[in-house]
N, CA, C and O atoms as a printed pandas DataFrame, in Angstrom:
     atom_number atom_name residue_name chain_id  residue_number  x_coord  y_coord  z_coord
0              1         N          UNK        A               1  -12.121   -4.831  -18.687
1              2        CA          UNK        A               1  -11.516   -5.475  -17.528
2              3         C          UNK        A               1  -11.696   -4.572  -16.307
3              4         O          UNK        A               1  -11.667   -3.347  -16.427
4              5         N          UNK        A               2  -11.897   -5.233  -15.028
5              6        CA          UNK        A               2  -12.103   -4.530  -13.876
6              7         C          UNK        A               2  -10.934   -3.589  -13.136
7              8         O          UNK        A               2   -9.796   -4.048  -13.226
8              9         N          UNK        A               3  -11.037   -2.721  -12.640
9             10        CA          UNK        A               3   -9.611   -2.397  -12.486
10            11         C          UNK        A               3   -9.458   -3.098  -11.038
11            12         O          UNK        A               3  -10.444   -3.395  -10.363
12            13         N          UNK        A               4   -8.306   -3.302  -10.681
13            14        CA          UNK        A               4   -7.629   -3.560   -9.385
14            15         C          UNK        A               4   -7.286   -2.855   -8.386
15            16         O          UNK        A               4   -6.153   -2.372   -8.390
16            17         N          UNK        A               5   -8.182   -2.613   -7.265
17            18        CA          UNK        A               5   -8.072   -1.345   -6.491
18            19         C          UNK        A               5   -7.764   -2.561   -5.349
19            20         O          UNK        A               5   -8.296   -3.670   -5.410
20            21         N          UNK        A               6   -7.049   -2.253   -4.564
21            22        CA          UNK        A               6   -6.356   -2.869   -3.062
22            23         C          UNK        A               6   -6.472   -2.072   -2.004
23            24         O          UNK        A               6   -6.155   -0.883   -2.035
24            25         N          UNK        A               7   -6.994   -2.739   -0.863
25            26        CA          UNK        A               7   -7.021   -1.729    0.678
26            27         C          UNK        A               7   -6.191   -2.760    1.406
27            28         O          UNK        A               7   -6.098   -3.979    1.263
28            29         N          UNK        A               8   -5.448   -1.650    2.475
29            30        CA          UNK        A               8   -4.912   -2.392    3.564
30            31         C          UNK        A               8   -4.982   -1.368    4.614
31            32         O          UNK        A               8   -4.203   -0.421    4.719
32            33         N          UNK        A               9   -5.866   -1.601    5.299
33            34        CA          UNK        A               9   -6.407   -0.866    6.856
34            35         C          UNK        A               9   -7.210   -2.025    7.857
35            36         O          UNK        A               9   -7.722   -3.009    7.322
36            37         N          UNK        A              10   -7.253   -1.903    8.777
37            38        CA          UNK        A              10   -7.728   -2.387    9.734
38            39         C          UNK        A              10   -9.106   -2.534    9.923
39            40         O          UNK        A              10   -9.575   -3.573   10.386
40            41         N          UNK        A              11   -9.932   -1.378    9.534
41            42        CA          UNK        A              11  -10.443   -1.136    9.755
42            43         C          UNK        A              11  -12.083   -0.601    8.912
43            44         O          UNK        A              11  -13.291   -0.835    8.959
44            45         N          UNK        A              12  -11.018    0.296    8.136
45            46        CA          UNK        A              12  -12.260    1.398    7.232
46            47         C          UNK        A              12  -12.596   -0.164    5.992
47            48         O          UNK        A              12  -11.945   -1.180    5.750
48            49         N          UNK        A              13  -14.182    0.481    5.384
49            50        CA          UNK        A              13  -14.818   -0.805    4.552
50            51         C          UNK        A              13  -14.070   -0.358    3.315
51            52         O          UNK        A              13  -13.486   -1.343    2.864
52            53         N          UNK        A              14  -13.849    0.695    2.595
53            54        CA          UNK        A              14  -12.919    1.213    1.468
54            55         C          UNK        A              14  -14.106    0.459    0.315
55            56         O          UNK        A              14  -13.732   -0.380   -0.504
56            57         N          UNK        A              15  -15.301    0.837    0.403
57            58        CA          UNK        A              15  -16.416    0.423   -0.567
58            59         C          UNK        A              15  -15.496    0.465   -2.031
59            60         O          UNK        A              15  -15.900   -0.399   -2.809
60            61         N          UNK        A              16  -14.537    1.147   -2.485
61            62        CA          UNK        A              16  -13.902    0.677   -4.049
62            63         C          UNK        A              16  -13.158   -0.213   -4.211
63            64         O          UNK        A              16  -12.754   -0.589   -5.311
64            65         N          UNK        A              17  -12.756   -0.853   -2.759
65            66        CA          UNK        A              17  -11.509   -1.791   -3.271
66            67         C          UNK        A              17  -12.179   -3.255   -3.711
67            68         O          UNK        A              17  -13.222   -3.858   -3.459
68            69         N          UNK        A              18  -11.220   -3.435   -4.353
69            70        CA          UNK        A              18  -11.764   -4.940   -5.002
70            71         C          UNK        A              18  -11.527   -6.329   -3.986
71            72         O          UNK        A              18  -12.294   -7.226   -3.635
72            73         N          UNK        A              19  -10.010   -6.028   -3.685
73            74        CA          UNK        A              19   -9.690   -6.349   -2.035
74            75         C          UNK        A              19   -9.247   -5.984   -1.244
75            76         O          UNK        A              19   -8.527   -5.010   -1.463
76            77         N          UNK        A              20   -9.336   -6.413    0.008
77            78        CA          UNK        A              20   -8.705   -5.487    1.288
78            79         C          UNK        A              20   -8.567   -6.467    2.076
79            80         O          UNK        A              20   -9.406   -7.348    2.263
80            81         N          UNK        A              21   -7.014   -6.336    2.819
81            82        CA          UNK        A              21   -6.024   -6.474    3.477
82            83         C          UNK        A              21   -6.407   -6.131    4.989
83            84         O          UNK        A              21   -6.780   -4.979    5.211
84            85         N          UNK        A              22   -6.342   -7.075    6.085
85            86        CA          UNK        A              22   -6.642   -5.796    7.386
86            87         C          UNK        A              22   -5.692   -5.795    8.498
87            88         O          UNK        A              22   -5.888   -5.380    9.640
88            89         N          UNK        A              23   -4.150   -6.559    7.778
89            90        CA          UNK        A              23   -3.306   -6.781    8.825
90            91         C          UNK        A              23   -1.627   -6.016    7.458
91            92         O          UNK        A              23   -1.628   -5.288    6.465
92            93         N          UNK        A              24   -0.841   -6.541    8.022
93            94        CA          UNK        A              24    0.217   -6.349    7.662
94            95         C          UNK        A              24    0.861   -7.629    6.643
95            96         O          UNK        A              24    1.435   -7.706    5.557
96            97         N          UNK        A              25    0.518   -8.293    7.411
97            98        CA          UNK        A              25    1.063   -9.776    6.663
98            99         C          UNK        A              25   -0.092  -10.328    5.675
99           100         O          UNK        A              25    0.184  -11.129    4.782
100          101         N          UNK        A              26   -1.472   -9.824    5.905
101          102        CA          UNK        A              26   -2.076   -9.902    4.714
102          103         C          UNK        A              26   -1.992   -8.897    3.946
103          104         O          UNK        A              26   -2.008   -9.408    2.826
104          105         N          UNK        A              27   -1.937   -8.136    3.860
105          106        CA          UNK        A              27   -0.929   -6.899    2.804
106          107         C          UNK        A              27   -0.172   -7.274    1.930
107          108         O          UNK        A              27   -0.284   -6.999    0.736
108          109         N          UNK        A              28    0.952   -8.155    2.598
109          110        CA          UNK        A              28    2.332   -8.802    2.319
110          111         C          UNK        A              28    1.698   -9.654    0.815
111          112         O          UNK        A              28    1.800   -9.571   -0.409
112          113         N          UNK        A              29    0.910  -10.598    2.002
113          114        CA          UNK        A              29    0.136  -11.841    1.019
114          115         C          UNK        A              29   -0.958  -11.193   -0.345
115          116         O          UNK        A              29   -1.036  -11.762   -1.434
116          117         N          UNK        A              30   -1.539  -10.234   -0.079
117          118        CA          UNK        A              30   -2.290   -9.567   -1.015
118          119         C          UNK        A              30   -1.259   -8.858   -2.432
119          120         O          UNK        A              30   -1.387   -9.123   -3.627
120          121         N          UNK        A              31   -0.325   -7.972   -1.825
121          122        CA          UNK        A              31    0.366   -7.856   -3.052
122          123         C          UNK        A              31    1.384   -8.820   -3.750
123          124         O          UNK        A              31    1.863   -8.578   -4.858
124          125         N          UNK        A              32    1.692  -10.002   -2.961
125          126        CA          UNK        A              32    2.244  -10.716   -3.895
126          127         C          UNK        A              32    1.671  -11.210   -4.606
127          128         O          UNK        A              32    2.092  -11.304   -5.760
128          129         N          UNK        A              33    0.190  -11.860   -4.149
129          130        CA          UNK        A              33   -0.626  -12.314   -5.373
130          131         C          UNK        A              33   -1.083  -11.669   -6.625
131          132         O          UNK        A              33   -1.753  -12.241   -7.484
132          133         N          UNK        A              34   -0.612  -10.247   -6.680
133          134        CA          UNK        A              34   -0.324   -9.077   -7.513
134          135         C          UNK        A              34    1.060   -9.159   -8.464
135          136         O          UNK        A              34    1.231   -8.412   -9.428
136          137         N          UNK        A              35    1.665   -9.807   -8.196
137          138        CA          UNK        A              35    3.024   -9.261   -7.780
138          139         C          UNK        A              35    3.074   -8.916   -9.582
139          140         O          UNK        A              35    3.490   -7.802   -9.900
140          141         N          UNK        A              36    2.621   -9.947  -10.768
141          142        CA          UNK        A              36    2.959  -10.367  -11.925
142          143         C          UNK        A              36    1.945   -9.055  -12.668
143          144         O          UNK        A              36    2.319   -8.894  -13.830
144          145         N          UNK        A              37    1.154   -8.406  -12.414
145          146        CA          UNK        A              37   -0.005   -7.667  -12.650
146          147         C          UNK        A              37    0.083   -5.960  -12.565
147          148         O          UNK        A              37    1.062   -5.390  -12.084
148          149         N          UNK        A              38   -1.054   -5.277  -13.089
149          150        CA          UNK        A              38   -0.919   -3.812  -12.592
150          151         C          UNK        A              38   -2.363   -4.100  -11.189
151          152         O          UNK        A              38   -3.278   -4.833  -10.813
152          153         N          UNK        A              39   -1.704   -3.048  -10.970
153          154        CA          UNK        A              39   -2.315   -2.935   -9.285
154          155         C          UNK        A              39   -3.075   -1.211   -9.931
155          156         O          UNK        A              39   -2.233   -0.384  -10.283
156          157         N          UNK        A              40   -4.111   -0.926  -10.006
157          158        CA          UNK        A              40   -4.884    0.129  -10.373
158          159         C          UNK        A              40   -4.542    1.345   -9.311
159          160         O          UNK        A              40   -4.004    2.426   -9.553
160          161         N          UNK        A              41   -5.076    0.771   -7.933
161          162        CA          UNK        A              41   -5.206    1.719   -7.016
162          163         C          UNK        A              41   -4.672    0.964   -6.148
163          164         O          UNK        A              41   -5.111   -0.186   -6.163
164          165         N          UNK        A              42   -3.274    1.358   -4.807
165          166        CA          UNK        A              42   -3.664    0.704   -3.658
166          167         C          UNK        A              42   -3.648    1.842   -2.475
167          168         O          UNK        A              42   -2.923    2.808   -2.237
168          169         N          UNK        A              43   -4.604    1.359   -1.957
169          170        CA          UNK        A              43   -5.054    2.321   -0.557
170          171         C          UNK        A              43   -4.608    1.971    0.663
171          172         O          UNK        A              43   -5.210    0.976    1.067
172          173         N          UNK        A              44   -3.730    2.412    1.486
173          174        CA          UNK        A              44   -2.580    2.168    2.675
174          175         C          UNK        A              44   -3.162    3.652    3.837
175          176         O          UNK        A              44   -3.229    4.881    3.799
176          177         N          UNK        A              45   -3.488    2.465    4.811
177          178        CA          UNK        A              45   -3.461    3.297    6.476
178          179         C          UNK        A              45   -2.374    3.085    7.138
179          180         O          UNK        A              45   -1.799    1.998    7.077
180          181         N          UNK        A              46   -2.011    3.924    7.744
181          182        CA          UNK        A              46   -0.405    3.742    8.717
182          183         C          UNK        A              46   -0.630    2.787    9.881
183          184         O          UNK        A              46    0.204    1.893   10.019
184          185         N          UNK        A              47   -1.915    2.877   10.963
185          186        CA          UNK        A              47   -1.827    1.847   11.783
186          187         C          UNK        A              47   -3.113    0.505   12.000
187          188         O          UNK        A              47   -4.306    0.720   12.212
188          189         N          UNK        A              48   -2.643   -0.470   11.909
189          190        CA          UNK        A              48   -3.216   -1.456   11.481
190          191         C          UNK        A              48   -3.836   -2.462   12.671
191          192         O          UNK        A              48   -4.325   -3.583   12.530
192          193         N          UNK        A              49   -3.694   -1.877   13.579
193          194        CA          UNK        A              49   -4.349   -2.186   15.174
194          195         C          UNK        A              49   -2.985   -2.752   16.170
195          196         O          UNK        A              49   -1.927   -3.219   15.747
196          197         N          UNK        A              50   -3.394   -2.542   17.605
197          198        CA          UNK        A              50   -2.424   -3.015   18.167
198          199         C          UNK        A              50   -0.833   -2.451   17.624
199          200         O          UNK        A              50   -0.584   -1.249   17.519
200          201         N          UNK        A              51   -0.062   -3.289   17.380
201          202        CA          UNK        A              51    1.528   -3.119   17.567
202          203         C          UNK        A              51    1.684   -2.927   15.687
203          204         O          UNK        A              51    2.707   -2.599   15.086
204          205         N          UNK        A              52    0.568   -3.193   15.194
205          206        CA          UNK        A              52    0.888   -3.271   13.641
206          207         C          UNK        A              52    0.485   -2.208   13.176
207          208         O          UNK        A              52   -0.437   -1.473   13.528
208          209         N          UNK        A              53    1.613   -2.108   11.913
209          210        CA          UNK        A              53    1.674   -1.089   11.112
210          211         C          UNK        A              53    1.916   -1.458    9.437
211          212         O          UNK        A              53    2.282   -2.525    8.945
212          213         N          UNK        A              54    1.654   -0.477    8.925
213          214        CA          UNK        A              54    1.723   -0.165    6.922
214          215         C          UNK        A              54    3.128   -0.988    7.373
215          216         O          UNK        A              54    2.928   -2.199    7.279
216          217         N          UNK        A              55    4.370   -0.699    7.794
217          218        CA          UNK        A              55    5.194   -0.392    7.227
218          219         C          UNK        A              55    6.121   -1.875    6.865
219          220         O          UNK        A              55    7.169   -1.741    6.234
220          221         N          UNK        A              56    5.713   -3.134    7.260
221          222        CA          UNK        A              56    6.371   -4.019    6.473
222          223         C          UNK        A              56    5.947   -3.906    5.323
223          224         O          UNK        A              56    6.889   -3.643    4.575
224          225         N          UNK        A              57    4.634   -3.996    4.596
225          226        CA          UNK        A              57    4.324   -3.153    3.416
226          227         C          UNK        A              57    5.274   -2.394    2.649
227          228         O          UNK        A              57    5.940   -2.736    1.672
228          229         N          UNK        A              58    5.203   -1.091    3.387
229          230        CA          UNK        A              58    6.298   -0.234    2.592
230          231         C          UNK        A              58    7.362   -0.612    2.542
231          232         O          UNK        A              58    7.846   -0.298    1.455
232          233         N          UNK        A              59    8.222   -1.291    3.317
233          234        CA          UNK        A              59    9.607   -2.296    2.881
234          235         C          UNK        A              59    9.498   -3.016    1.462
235          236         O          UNK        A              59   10.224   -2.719    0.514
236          237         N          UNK        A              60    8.672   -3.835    1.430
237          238        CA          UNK        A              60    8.644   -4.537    0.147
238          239         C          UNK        A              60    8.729   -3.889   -0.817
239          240         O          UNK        A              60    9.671   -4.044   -1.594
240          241         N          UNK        A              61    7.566   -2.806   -1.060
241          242        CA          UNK        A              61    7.871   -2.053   -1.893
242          243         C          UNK        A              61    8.843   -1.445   -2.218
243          244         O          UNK        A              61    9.112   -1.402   -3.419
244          245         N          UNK        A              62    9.556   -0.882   -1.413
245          246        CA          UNK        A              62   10.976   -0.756   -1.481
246          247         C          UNK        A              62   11.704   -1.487   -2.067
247          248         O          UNK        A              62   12.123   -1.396   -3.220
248          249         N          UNK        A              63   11.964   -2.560   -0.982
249          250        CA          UNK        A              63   12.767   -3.195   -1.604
250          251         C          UNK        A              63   12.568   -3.927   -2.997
251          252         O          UNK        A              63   13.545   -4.317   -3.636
252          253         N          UNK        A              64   11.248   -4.103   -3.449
253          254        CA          UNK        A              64   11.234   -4.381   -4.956
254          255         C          UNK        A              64   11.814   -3.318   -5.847
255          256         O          UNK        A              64   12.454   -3.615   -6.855
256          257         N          UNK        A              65   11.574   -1.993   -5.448
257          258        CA          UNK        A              65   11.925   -0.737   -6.390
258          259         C          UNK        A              65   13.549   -0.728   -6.384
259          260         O          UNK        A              65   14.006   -0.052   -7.305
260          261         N          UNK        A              66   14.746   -1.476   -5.345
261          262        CA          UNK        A              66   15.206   -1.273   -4.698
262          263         C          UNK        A              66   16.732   -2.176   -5.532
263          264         O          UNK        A              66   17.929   -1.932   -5.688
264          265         N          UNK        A              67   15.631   -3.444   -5.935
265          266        CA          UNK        A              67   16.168   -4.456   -6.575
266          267         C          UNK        A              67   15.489   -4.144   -8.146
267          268         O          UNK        A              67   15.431   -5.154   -8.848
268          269         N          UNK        A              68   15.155   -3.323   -8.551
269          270        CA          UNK        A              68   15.206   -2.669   -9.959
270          271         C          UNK        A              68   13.457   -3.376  -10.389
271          272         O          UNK        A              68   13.067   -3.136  -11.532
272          273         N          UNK        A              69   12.773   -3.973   -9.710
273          274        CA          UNK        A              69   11.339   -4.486  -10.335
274          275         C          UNK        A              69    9.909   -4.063   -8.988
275          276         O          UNK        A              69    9.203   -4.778   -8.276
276          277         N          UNK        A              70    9.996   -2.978   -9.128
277          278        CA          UNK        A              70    9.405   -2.182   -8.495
278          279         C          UNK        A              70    7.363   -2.935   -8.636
279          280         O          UNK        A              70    6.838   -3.113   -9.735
280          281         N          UNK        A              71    6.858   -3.135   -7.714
281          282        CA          UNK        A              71    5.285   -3.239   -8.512
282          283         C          UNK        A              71    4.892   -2.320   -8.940
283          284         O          UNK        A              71    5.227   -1.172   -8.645
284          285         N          UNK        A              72    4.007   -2.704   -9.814
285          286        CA          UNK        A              72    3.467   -1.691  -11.045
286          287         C          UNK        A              72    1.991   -1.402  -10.555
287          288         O          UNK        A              72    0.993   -2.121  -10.509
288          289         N          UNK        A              73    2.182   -0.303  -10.263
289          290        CA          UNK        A              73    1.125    0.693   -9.512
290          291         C          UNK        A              73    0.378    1.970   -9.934
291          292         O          UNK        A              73    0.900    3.082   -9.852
292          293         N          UNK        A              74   -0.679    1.791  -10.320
293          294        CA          UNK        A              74   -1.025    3.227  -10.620
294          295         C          UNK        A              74   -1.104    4.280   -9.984
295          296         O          UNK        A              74   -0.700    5.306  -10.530
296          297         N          UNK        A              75   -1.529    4.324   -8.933
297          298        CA          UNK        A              75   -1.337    5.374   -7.581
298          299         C          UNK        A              75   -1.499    4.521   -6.129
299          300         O          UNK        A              75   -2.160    3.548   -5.765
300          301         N          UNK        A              76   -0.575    5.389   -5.542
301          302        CA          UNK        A              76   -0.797    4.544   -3.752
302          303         C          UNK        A              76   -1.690    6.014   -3.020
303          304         O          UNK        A              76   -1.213    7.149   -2.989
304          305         N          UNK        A              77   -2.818    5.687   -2.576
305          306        CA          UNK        A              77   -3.426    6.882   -1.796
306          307         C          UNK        A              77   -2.931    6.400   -0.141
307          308         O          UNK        A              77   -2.855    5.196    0.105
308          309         N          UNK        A              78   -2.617    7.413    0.921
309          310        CA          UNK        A              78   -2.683    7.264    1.921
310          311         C          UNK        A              78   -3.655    7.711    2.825
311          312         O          UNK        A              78   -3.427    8.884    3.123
312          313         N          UNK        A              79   -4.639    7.260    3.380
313          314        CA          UNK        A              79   -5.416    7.655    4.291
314          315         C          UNK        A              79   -5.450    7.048    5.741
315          316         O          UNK        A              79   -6.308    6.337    6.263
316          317         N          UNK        A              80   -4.293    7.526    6.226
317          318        CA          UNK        A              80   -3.935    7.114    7.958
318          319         C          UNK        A              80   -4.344    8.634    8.704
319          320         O          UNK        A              80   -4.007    9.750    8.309
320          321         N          UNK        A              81   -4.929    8.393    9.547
321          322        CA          UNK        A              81   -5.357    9.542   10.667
322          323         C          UNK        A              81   -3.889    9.602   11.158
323          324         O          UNK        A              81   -3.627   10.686   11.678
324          325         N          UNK        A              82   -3.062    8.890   11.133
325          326        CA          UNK        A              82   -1.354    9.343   11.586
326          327         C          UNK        A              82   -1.058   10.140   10.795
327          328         O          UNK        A              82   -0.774    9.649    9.703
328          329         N          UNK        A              83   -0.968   11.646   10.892
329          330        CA          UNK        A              83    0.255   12.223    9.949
330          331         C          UNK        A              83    1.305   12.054   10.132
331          332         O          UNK        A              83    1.997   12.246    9.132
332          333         N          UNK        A              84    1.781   11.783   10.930
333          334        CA          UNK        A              84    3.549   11.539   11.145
334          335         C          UNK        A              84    4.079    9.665   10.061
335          336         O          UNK        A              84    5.025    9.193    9.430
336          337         N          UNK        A              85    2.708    9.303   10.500
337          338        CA          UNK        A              85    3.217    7.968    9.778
338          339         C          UNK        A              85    2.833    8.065    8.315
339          340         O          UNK        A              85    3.650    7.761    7.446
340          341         N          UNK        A              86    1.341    8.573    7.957
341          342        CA          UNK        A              86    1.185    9.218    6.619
342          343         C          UNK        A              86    2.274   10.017    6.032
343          344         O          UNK        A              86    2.525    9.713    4.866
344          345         N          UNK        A              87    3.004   10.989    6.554
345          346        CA          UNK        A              87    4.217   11.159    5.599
346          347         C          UNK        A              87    4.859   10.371    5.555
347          348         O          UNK        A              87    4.870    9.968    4.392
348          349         N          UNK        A              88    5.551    9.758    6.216
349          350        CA          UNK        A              88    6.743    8.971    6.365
350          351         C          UNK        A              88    6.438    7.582    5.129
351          352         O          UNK        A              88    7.333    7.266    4.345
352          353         N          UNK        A              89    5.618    7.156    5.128
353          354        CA          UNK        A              89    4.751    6.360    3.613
354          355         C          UNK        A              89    5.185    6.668    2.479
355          356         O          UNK        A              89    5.810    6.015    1.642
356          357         N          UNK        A              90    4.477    8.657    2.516
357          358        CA          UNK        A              90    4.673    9.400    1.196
358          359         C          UNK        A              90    6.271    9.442    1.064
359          360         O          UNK        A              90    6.916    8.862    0.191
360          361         N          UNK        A              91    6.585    9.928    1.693
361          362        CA          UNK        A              91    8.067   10.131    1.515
362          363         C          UNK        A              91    8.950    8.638    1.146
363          364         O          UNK        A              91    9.621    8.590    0.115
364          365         N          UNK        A              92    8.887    7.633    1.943
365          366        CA          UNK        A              92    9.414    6.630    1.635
366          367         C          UNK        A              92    9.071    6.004    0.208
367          368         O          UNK        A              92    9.990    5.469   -0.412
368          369         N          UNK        A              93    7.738    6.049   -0.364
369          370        CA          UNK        A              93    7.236    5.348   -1.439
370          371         C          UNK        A              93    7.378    6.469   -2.459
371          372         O          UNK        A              93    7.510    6.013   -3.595
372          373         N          UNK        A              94    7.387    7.519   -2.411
373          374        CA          UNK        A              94    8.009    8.655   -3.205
374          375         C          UNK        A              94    9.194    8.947   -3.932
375          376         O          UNK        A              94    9.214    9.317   -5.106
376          377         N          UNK        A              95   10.634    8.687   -2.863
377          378        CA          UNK        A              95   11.877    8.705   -3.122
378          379         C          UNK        A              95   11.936    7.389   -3.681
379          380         O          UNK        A              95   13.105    7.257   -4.044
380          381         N          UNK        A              96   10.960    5.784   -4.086
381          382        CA          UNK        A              96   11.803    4.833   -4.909
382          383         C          UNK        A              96   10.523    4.951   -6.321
383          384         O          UNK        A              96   10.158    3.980   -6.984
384          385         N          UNK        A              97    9.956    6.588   -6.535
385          386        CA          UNK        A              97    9.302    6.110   -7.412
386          387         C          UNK        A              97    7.734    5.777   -7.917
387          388         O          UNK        A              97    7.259    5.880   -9.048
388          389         N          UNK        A              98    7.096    5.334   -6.646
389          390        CA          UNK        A              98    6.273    5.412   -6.688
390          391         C          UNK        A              98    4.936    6.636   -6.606
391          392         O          UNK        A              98    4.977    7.497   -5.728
392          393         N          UNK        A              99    3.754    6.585   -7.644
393          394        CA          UNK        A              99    3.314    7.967   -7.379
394          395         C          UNK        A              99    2.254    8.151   -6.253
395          396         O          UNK        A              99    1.127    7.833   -6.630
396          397         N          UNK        A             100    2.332    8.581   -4.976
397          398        CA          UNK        A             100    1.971    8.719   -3.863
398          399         C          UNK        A             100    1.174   10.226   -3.263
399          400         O          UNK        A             100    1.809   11.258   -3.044
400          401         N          UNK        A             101   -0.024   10.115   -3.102
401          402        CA          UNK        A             101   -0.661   10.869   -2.554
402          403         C          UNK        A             101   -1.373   11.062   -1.412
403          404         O          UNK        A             101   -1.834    9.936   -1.224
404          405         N          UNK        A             102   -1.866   11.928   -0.296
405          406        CA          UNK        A             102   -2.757   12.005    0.710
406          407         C          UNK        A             102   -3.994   11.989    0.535
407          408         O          UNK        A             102   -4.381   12.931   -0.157
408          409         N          UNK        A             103   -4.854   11.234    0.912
409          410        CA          UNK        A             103   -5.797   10.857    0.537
410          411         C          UNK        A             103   -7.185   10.569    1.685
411          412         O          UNK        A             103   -6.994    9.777    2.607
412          413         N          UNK        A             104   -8.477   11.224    1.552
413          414        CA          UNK        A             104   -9.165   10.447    2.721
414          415         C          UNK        A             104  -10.031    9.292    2.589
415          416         O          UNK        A             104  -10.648    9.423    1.531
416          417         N          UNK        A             105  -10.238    8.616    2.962
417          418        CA          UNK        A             105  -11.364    7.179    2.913
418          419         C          UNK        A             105  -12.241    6.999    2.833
419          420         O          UNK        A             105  -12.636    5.833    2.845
């Protein structure tokens, strides 16, 4: 079976992902269609053009971990040229659990 690698950036092509996300609300829409599944890899940039950002993303996740059914994730890599927003990811997706690393693209 193929594994399930997920991008959500704006921008970068992320040649491993199987799919990729390039807004926020397709993020949203991408991991719910996950939601029942393991998610292999997902790959998260902090800013997503204009006024958008990762971080309705990272809410969900949250709040799934939050409400005790966390998605089932093998690793979240972060590769945002934001460090301030790249931690703030790690740290947030860290403290509910998830295993979270810095990562480049």
């Amino acid at each position: 079976m193929m594994p399930v690698i997920l991008g959500i950036d704006d921008l970068r092509p992320l040649p491993s992902a199987t799919r990729i996300a390039r807004t926020s609300r397709e993020g949203i829409q991408l991991l719910e269609e996950h939601r029942d599944g393991f998610i292999d890899e997902l790959w998260l940039d902090h800013d997503l053009g204009g006024d958008d950002t990762i971080m309705p993303v990272v809410t969900l996740l949250e709040e799934a971990a939050f409400n005790g059914r966390p998605f089932r994730i093998g690793a979240v890599f972060v590769h945002s040229a934001n460090p301030i927003g790249a931690e703030t990811i790690v740290r947030s997706l860290t403290r509910w659990g998830y295993r979270v690393q810095r990562a480049t693209a």
